[in-house]
Coordinates of C-alpha atoms in Angstrom, one line a residue:
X1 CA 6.5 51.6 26.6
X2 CA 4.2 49.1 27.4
X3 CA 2.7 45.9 25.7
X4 CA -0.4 47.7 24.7
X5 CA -1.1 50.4 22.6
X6 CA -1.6 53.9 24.9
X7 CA -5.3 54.0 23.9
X8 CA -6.0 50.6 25.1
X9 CA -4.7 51.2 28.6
X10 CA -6.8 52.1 31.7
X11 CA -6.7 52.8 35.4
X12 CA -9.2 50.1 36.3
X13 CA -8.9 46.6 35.8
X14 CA -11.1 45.6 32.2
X15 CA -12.4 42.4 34.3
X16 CA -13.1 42.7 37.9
X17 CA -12.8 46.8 38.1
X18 CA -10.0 47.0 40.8
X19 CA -7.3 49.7 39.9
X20 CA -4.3 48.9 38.2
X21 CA -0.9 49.8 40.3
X22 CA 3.0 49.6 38.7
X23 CA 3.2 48.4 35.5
X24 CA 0.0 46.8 35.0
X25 CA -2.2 48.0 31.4
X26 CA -5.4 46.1 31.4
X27 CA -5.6 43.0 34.1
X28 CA -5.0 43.8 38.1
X29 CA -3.5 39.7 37.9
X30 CA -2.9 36.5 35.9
X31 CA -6.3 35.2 37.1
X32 CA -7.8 38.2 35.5
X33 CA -6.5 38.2 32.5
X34 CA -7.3 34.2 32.3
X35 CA -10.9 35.0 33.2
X36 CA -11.2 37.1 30.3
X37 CA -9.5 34.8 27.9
X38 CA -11.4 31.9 28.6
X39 CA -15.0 33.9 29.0
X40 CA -13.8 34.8 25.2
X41 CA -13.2 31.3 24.3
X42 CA -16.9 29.8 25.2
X43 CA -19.2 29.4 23.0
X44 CA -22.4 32.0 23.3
X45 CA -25.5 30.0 23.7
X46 CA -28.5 31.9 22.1
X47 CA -31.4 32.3 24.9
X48 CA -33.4 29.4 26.0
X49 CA -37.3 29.8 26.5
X50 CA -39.4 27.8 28.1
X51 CA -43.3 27.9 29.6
X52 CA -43.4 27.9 33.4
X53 CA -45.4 25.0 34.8
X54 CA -47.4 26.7 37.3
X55 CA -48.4 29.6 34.6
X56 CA -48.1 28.8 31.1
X57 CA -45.9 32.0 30.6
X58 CA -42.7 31.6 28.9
X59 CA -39.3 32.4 30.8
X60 CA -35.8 32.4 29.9
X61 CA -33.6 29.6 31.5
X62 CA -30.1 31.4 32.6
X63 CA -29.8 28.4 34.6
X64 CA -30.1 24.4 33.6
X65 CA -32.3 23.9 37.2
X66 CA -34.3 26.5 36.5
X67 CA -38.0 25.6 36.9
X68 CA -40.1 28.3 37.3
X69 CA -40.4 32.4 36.4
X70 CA -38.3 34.4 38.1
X71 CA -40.0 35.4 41.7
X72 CA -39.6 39.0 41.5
X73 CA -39.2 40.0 37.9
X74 CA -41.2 37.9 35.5
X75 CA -43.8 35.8 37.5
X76 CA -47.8 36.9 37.8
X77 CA -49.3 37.2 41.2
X78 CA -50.9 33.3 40.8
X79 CA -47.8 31.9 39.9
X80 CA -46.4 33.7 42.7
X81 CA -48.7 32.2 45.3
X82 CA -48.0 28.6 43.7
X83 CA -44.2 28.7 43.8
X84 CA -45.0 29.9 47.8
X85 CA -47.2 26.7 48.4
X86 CA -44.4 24.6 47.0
X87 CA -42.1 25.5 49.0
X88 CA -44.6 25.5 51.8
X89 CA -44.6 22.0 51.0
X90 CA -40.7 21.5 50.5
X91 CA -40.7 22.6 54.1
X92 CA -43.5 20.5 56.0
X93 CA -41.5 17.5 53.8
X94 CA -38.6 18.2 55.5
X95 CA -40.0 18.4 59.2
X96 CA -41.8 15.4 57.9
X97 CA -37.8 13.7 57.1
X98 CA -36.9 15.0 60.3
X99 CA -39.4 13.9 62.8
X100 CA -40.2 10.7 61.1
X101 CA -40.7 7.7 63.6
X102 CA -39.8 4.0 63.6
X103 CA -42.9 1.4 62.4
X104 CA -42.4 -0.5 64.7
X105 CA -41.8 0.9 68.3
X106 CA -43.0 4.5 67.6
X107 CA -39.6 5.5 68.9
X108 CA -37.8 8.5 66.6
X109 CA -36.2 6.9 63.9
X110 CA -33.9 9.8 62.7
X111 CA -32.7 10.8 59.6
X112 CA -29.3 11.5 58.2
X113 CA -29.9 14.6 56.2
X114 CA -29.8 12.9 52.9
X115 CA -32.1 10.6 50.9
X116 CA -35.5 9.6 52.2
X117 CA -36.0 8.9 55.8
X118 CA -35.4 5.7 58.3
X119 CA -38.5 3.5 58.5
X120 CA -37.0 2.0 61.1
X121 CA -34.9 3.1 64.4
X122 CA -33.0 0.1 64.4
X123 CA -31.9 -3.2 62.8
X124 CA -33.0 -4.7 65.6
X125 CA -36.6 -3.3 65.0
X126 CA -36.5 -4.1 61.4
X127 CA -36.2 -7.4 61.6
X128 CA -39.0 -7.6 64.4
X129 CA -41.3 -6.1 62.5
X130 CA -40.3 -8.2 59.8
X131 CA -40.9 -11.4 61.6
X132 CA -44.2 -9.9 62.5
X133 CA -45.2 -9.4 59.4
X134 CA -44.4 -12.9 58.0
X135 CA -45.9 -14.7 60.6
X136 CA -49.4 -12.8 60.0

């Protein structure tokens, strides 16, 4: 006798899909089980459209950062090509961060990986170049 009724219970897990061993009825686990309790608990957001930049078309937004059509599914060949340049451009940005030089000796100023990149190698060559530029 279990806690569910006979027609409610199942081999497979009603989540995740693993099979159900012993004395389990609907959930392989706890976790499970909470997964589907809270997934029932949220609220269900009706779909969000909104047009692409690059094309004009409308998309749907599964996603809060989501900026463009979807790549494969939804976006025309043009819109295709433009999301290609940008990140053409994201890339030759990031070689740009990463081989960036100091202003003042020409020596590589290097670049931590976050933000925007050193102008300067040094504090040393900052407040050189500084000087420099006040005395001009």
């Amino acid at each position: 006798m279990g806690y569910y009724d006979s027609e409610n219970h199942t081999d497979e897990c009603q989540h995740c899909g693993e099979p159900l061993t012993g004395r389990q009825e609907r959930y392989c686990s706890p976790a499970c089980r909470q997964a589907v309790f809270r997934d029932s608990r949220k609220p269900r957001k009706p779909r969000e459209w909104k047009p692409c930049p690059l094309c004009g078309e409308p998309f749907e937004v599964t996603h809060p950062l989501k900026k463009f059509c979807d790549y494969e599914d939804e976006a025309e060949r043009h819109c295709q090509d433009a999301q290609d340049d940008l990140e053409e451009a994201e890339a030759i940005a990031a070689v740009e961060r990463e081989e960036a030089v100091c202003a003042h000796c020409g020596e590589p100023a290097g670049w931590s990986g976050r933000g925007r990149p050193r102008r300067f190698c040094s504090n040393r060559c900052k407040t050189a170049d500084y000087r420099k530029r006040k005395a001009a």
